[in-house]
Amino acid sequence: ISNLQSYLTAYQNRKYSIGFVPTMGALHKGHAELIKKSNNDNHKTIVSIFVNEKQFNSKDDFNSYPRNKGQDYDFCSENEVDILFEPSVEEIYENDETIIKNINFKNILCDKYRKGHFDGVITVLNKLFTIIKSNKVYFGEKDFQQLKIIEKFIEEKYKFLNLVSVPTKRNEEGIAYSSRNEKLSKKQIQDFISFHQQTENFLNSLEKSLDIETANQKAKDFIVKQDIEKLDYFEFRNNYDLSFNGTLSDSRLFYAIYKGKVRLIDNLKV
């Protein structure tokens, strides 16, 4: 951290704007979009890699999370990252293991199924924001509930920090880039592509003037016909407050499904 601080001080003395992209590593094209946006917006871009155990719901999930440090270093170099910050657990949490409790967008979507997950997310971000003190921070729309929670957290606690959301980067088949995709077999990926494309077709069949509650009835009818091993949620919610109020034109379709032990989430703007 002291090494990082000397760079940050030099940047601040020169009045450089700093963009920050927090990650857990296993970097992919989705991260590249965040870095590209930060490079366009700022003089300097900092990427952090820290696999934060406090936001995992099981030891197994934490231990099996993809890690590929050498590739990540090359990736940051190729994408013109100025500083790669890779702190240890001791550096981040020192003697302070206090968990910050998330109070926003509770008991819905991922918060309902991953108890304590967002507490872990804002706890580590609180540490990182304090260390890095960037002008802007970048998050993707793929984890939309997380984005909304962080937006509220920043409004309440880090008024100097500007949150920039970046649209989800997708492959040719429409699948969002995700570190967890690496854990899927070829068959699981093909099944997932098929499911996602059917979901897009379903979405395109609906009138945008439909109210969200009616659309969710149709969503239930659609999802029961799909071959899904395990489902957490498949529902429309309002873009702004994640409620069931409004029409499809103000909404996104959110889903969390499993392929084997791998939990896959996405959201599609109507």
Protein backbone atom coordinates (compact mmCIF):
# COMPACT_ATOMS: atom_id res chain seq x y z
CA ILE A 1 0.00 0.00 0.00
CA SER A 2 2.85 2.43 0.80
CA ASN A 3 4.23 1.85 -2.71
CA LEU A 4 0.81 2.64 -4.19
CA GLN A 5 0.45 5.76 -2.03
CA SER A 6 3.67 7.27 -3.44
CA TYR A 7 2.26 6.93 -6.99
CA LEU A 8 -1.11 8.36 -5.92
CA THR A 9 0.55 11.35 -4.27
CA ALA A 10 2.56 12.04 -7.43
CA TYR A 11 -0.63 11.79 -9.55
CA GLN A 12 -2.53 14.13 -7.22
CA ASN A 13 0.33 16.65 -7.21
CA ARG A 14 0.15 16.72 -11.00
CA LYS A 15 -3.67 17.09 -10.86
CA TYR A 16 -4.15 13.82 -12.77
CA SER A 17 -7.67 12.38 -12.76
CA ILE A 18 -7.70 8.75 -11.59
CA GLY A 19 -10.09 6.00 -12.67
CA PHE A 20 -10.43 2.85 -10.57
CA VAL A 21 -11.63 -0.60 -11.71
CA PRO A 22 -12.04 -3.01 -8.75
CA THR A 23 -11.93 -6.70 -9.77
CA MET A 24 -11.45 -10.19 -8.39
CA GLY A 25 -9.11 -11.13 -11.24
CA ALA A 26 -9.74 -13.77 -13.95
CA LEU A 27 -9.97 -10.73 -16.24
CA HIS A 28 -11.93 -10.91 -19.50
CA LYS A 29 -13.42 -8.72 -22.23
CA GLY A 30 -16.02 -7.32 -19.85
CA HIS A 31 -13.24 -5.94 -17.67
CA ALA A 32 -11.51 -4.62 -20.81
CA GLU A 33 -14.58 -2.43 -21.48
CA LEU A 34 -14.35 -0.93 -17.98
CA ILE A 35 -10.62 -0.27 -18.40
CA LYS A 36 -11.15 1.26 -21.85
CA LYS A 37 -13.81 3.61 -20.49
CA SER A 38 -11.55 4.61 -17.60
CA ASN A 39 -8.61 5.21 -19.95
CA ASN A 40 -10.82 7.44 -22.10
CA ASP A 41 -12.10 9.40 -19.09
CA ASN A 42 -8.94 9.79 -16.99
CA HIS A 43 -5.21 10.47 -17.05
CA LYS A 44 -4.50 7.29 -15.08
CA THR A 45 -6.27 3.95 -14.53
CA ILE A 46 -5.81 1.68 -11.51
CA VAL A 47 -7.06 -1.92 -11.47
CA SER A 48 -7.23 -3.87 -8.22
CA ILE A 49 -7.30 -7.67 -7.97
CA PHE A 50 -8.54 -9.02 -4.67
CA VAL A 51 -10.60 -12.22 -4.28
CA ASN A 52 -12.68 -11.15 -1.32
CA GLU A 53 -13.66 -14.14 0.80
CA LYS A 54 -16.21 -12.07 2.74
CA GLN A 55 -18.55 -11.91 -0.26
CA PHE A 56 -18.62 -15.67 -0.92
CA ASN A 57 -21.39 -17.80 0.56
CA SER A 58 -19.35 -20.98 0.71
CA LYS A 59 -15.71 -21.96 1.18
CA ASP A 60 -15.97 -24.22 -1.88
CA ASP A 61 -17.11 -21.35 -4.11
CA PHE A 62 -14.26 -19.16 -2.81
CA ASN A 63 -11.65 -21.89 -3.31
CA SER A 64 -12.86 -22.76 -6.82
CA TYR A 65 -13.13 -19.15 -8.04
CA PRO A 66 -10.95 -18.86 -11.20
CA ARG A 67 -7.50 -17.39 -10.59
CA ASN A 68 -4.88 -16.84 -13.31
CA LYS A 69 -2.44 -14.24 -12.10
CA GLY A 70 0.09 -14.40 -14.95
CA GLN A 71 -2.63 -13.96 -17.56
CA ASP A 72 -4.14 -11.09 -15.57
CA TYR A 73 -0.81 -9.25 -15.52
CA ASP A 74 -0.47 -9.63 -19.30
CA PHE A 75 -4.09 -8.54 -19.72
CA CYS A 76 -3.49 -5.33 -17.73
CA SER A 77 -0.37 -4.58 -19.72
CA GLU A 78 -2.17 -5.11 -23.06
CA ASN A 79 -5.06 -2.89 -21.91
CA GLU A 80 -2.76 -0.03 -20.85
CA VAL A 81 -3.48 -0.14 -17.11
CA ASP A 82 -1.18 2.27 -15.25
CA ILE A 83 -1.19 0.52 -11.87
CA LEU A 84 -2.22 -3.02 -10.92
CA PHE A 85 -2.90 -3.13 -7.17
CA GLU A 86 -2.98 -6.63 -5.70
CA PRO A 87 -3.19 -6.34 -1.92
CA SER A 88 -3.00 -9.21 0.57
CA VAL A 89 -5.83 -10.05 2.98
CA GLU A 90 -3.72 -8.60 5.81
CA GLU A 91 -3.28 -5.29 3.95
CA ILE A 92 -7.00 -4.93 3.25
CA TYR A 93 -8.43 -6.00 6.58
CA GLU A 94 -5.43 -5.40 8.90
CA ASN A 95 -6.90 -5.78 12.39
CA ASP A 96 -10.29 -4.47 11.37
CA GLU A 97 -12.69 -7.20 10.26
CA THR A 98 -15.84 -5.13 10.89
CA ILE A 99 -18.53 -5.96 8.35
CA ILE A 100 -20.58 -3.07 6.96
CA LYS A 101 -24.22 -4.09 6.65
CA ASN A 102 -25.88 -3.28 3.36
CA ILE A 103 -29.26 -1.60 3.90
CA ASN A 104 -30.35 -1.08 0.27
CA PHE A 105 -32.31 -3.33 -2.12
CA LYS A 106 -32.54 -6.03 0.54
CA ASN A 107 -34.16 -9.50 0.35
CA ILE A 108 -34.67 -9.44 -3.41
CA LEU A 109 -32.76 -10.99 -6.33
CA CYS A 110 -29.22 -12.00 -5.30
CA ASP A 111 -29.51 -10.59 -1.78
CA LYS A 112 -32.35 -13.03 -1.09
CA TYR A 113 -30.32 -16.06 -2.18
CA ARG A 114 -26.81 -15.01 -1.14
CA LYS A 115 -27.20 -13.82 2.44
CA GLY A 116 -24.42 -11.44 3.46
CA HIS A 117 -22.93 -11.29 -0.05
CA PHE A 118 -23.46 -7.55 -0.51
CA ASP A 119 -22.26 -6.86 3.04
CA GLY A 120 -18.95 -8.37 1.92
CA VAL A 121 -18.95 -6.35 -1.30
CA ILE A 122 -19.42 -2.93 0.32
CA THR A 123 -17.06 -3.83 3.18
CA VAL A 124 -14.16 -4.46 0.79
CA LEU A 125 -15.06 -1.48 -1.42
CA ASN A 126 -15.05 0.74 1.65
CA LYS A 127 -11.44 -0.36 2.27
CA LEU A 128 -10.42 0.06 -1.38
CA PHE A 129 -12.07 3.48 -1.79
CA THR A 130 -10.27 4.70 1.34
CA ILE A 131 -6.90 3.51 0.03
CA ILE A 132 -7.20 4.60 -3.60
CA LYS A 133 -9.23 7.85 -3.46
CA SER A 134 -9.89 7.88 -7.21
CA ASN A 135 -12.08 10.46 -8.99
CA LYS A 136 -14.17 7.81 -10.75
CA VAL A 137 -14.91 4.12 -10.22
CA TYR A 138 -16.18 1.74 -12.91
CA PHE A 139 -18.66 -1.13 -12.68
CA GLY A 140 -20.47 -3.20 -15.30
CA GLU A 141 -24.24 -3.49 -15.61
CA LYS A 142 -24.13 -7.29 -15.55
CA ASP A 143 -24.26 -7.23 -11.74
CA PHE A 144 -27.07 -4.69 -11.78
CA GLN A 145 -28.28 -5.07 -8.21
CA GLN A 146 -24.67 -4.71 -7.04
CA LEU A 147 -24.37 -1.56 -9.16
CA LYS A 148 -27.48 -0.06 -7.53
CA ILE A 149 -26.27 -0.95 -4.02
CA ILE A 150 -22.82 0.57 -4.66
CA GLU A 151 -24.45 3.68 -6.14
CA LYS A 152 -26.39 4.18 -2.87
CA PHE A 153 -23.31 3.41 -0.75
CA ILE A 154 -21.25 6.01 -2.64
CA GLU A 155 -24.03 8.62 -2.38
CA GLU A 156 -24.10 8.09 1.39
CA LYS A 157 -20.39 7.81 2.14
CA TYR A 158 -18.12 8.91 -0.76
CA LYS A 159 -19.62 12.04 -2.28
CA PHE A 160 -16.31 12.91 -4.01
CA LEU A 161 -16.44 9.66 -5.99
CA ASN A 162 -18.21 9.43 -9.32
CA LEU A 163 -19.62 5.99 -10.20
CA VAL A 164 -19.61 5.17 -13.92
CA SER A 165 -21.70 2.22 -15.12
CA VAL A 166 -20.68 0.43 -18.31
CA PRO A 167 -23.07 -1.69 -20.43
CA THR A 168 -22.55 -5.45 -20.35
CA LYS A 169 -20.08 -6.80 -22.89
CA ARG A 170 -21.41 -9.88 -24.69
CA ASN A 171 -20.01 -12.51 -27.03
CA GLU A 172 -21.46 -13.27 -30.48
CA GLU A 173 -24.10 -15.55 -28.97
CA GLY A 174 -25.27 -12.83 -26.59
CA ILE A 175 -23.74 -14.35 -23.45
CA ALA A 176 -22.29 -11.84 -20.99
CA TYR A 177 -18.57 -12.27 -20.34
CA SER A 178 -18.05 -13.62 -16.82
CA SER A 179 -15.19 -15.21 -14.89
CA ARG A 180 -17.57 -18.01 -13.88
CA ASN A 181 -18.11 -19.04 -17.51
CA GLU A 182 -14.65 -20.63 -17.35
CA LYS A 183 -16.05 -23.26 -14.97
CA LEU A 184 -18.62 -24.52 -17.53
CA SER A 185 -18.17 -27.59 -19.72
CA LYS A 186 -18.70 -27.29 -23.48
CA LYS A 187 -22.15 -28.87 -23.18
CA GLN A 188 -23.11 -26.56 -20.31
CA ILE A 189 -22.04 -23.54 -22.38
CA GLN A 190 -24.13 -24.73 -25.35
CA ASP A 191 -27.14 -25.29 -23.07
CA PHE A 192 -26.66 -21.84 -21.55
CA ILE A 193 -26.45 -20.19 -25.00
CA SER A 194 -29.67 -21.95 -26.03
CA PHE A 195 -31.44 -20.84 -22.82
CA HIS A 196 -30.24 -17.25 -23.18
CA GLN A 197 -31.35 -17.03 -26.82
CA GLN A 198 -34.79 -18.42 -25.98
CA THR A 199 -35.00 -15.84 -23.20
CA GLU A 200 -34.19 -13.07 -25.68
CA ASN A 201 -36.91 -14.37 -28.04
CA PHE A 202 -39.38 -14.39 -25.16
CA LEU A 203 -38.39 -10.82 -24.30
CA ASN A 204 -38.87 -9.65 -27.88
CA SER A 205 -42.36 -11.21 -28.00
CA LEU A 206 -43.69 -8.90 -25.27
CA GLU A 207 -45.27 -5.48 -25.69
CA LYS A 208 -43.26 -2.77 -23.96
CA SER A 209 -46.47 -1.17 -22.65
CA LEU A 210 -47.22 -4.30 -20.56
CA ASP A 211 -47.12 -3.70 -16.81
CA ILE A 212 -44.37 -5.52 -14.92
CA GLU A 213 -46.70 -7.66 -12.79
CA THR A 214 -48.47 -9.04 -15.88
CA ALA A 215 -45.12 -9.61 -17.59
CA ASN A 216 -43.96 -11.60 -14.56
CA GLN A 217 -46.90 -13.97 -14.95
CA LYS A 218 -45.78 -14.56 -18.52
CA ALA A 219 -42.19 -14.99 -17.29
CA LYS A 220 -43.37 -17.76 -14.93
CA ASP A 221 -45.19 -19.51 -17.77
CA PHE A 222 -42.05 -19.28 -19.92
CA ILE A 223 -39.51 -20.47 -17.35
CA VAL A 224 -41.40 -23.61 -16.26
CA LYS A 225 -41.07 -24.90 -19.84
CA GLN A 226 -37.27 -24.49 -19.83
CA ASP A 227 -34.88 -27.29 -18.93
CA ILE A 228 -33.20 -25.72 -15.90
CA GLU A 229 -31.43 -27.68 -13.19
CA LYS A 230 -31.93 -25.01 -10.54
CA LEU A 231 -33.41 -21.53 -10.62
CA ASP A 232 -33.12 -18.71 -8.08
CA TYR A 233 -35.15 -16.09 -9.92
CA PHE A 234 -36.42 -15.10 -13.36
CA GLU A 235 -38.37 -11.84 -13.17
CA PHE A 236 -38.85 -8.32 -14.44
CA ARG A 237 -38.09 -5.39 -12.15
CA ASN A 238 -38.09 -1.63 -12.52
CA ASN A 239 -34.75 -0.19 -13.70
CA TYR A 240 -34.70 2.59 -11.14
CA ASP A 241 -35.82 1.12 -7.82
CA LEU A 242 -35.89 -2.64 -8.58
CA SER A 243 -39.59 -2.75 -7.64
CA PHE A 244 -42.43 -4.43 -9.54
CA ASN A 245 -43.94 -1.02 -10.41
CA GLY A 246 -44.20 0.40 -13.92
CA THR A 247 -44.18 -1.06 -17.41
CA LEU A 248 -41.70 -3.14 -19.37
CA SER A 249 -40.29 -0.02 -21.04
CA ASP A 250 -38.83 0.95 -17.61
CA SER A 251 -37.63 -2.52 -16.73
CA ARG A 252 -35.02 -5.26 -16.97
CA LEU A 253 -35.41 -9.02 -16.92
CA PHE A 254 -33.22 -10.50 -14.17
CA TYR A 255 -32.26 -14.14 -13.89
CA ALA A 256 -30.06 -16.41 -11.80
CA ILE A 257 -29.81 -20.05 -12.90
CA TYR A 258 -27.44 -22.94 -12.25
CA LYS A 259 -25.50 -25.15 -14.62
CA GLY A 260 -24.10 -27.87 -12.39
CA LYS A 261 -22.67 -26.02 -9.40
CA VAL A 262 -22.06 -22.83 -11.38
CA ARG A 263 -24.45 -19.96 -10.66
CA LEU A 264 -25.03 -17.74 -13.70
CA ILE A 265 -26.66 -14.32 -13.49
CA ASP A 266 -27.62 -11.76 -16.09
CA ASN A 267 -30.10 -8.99 -16.75
CA LEU A 268 -31.53 -7.82 -20.05
CA LYS A 269 -32.81 -4.30 -20.61
CA VAL A 270 -36.18 -4.41 -22.31
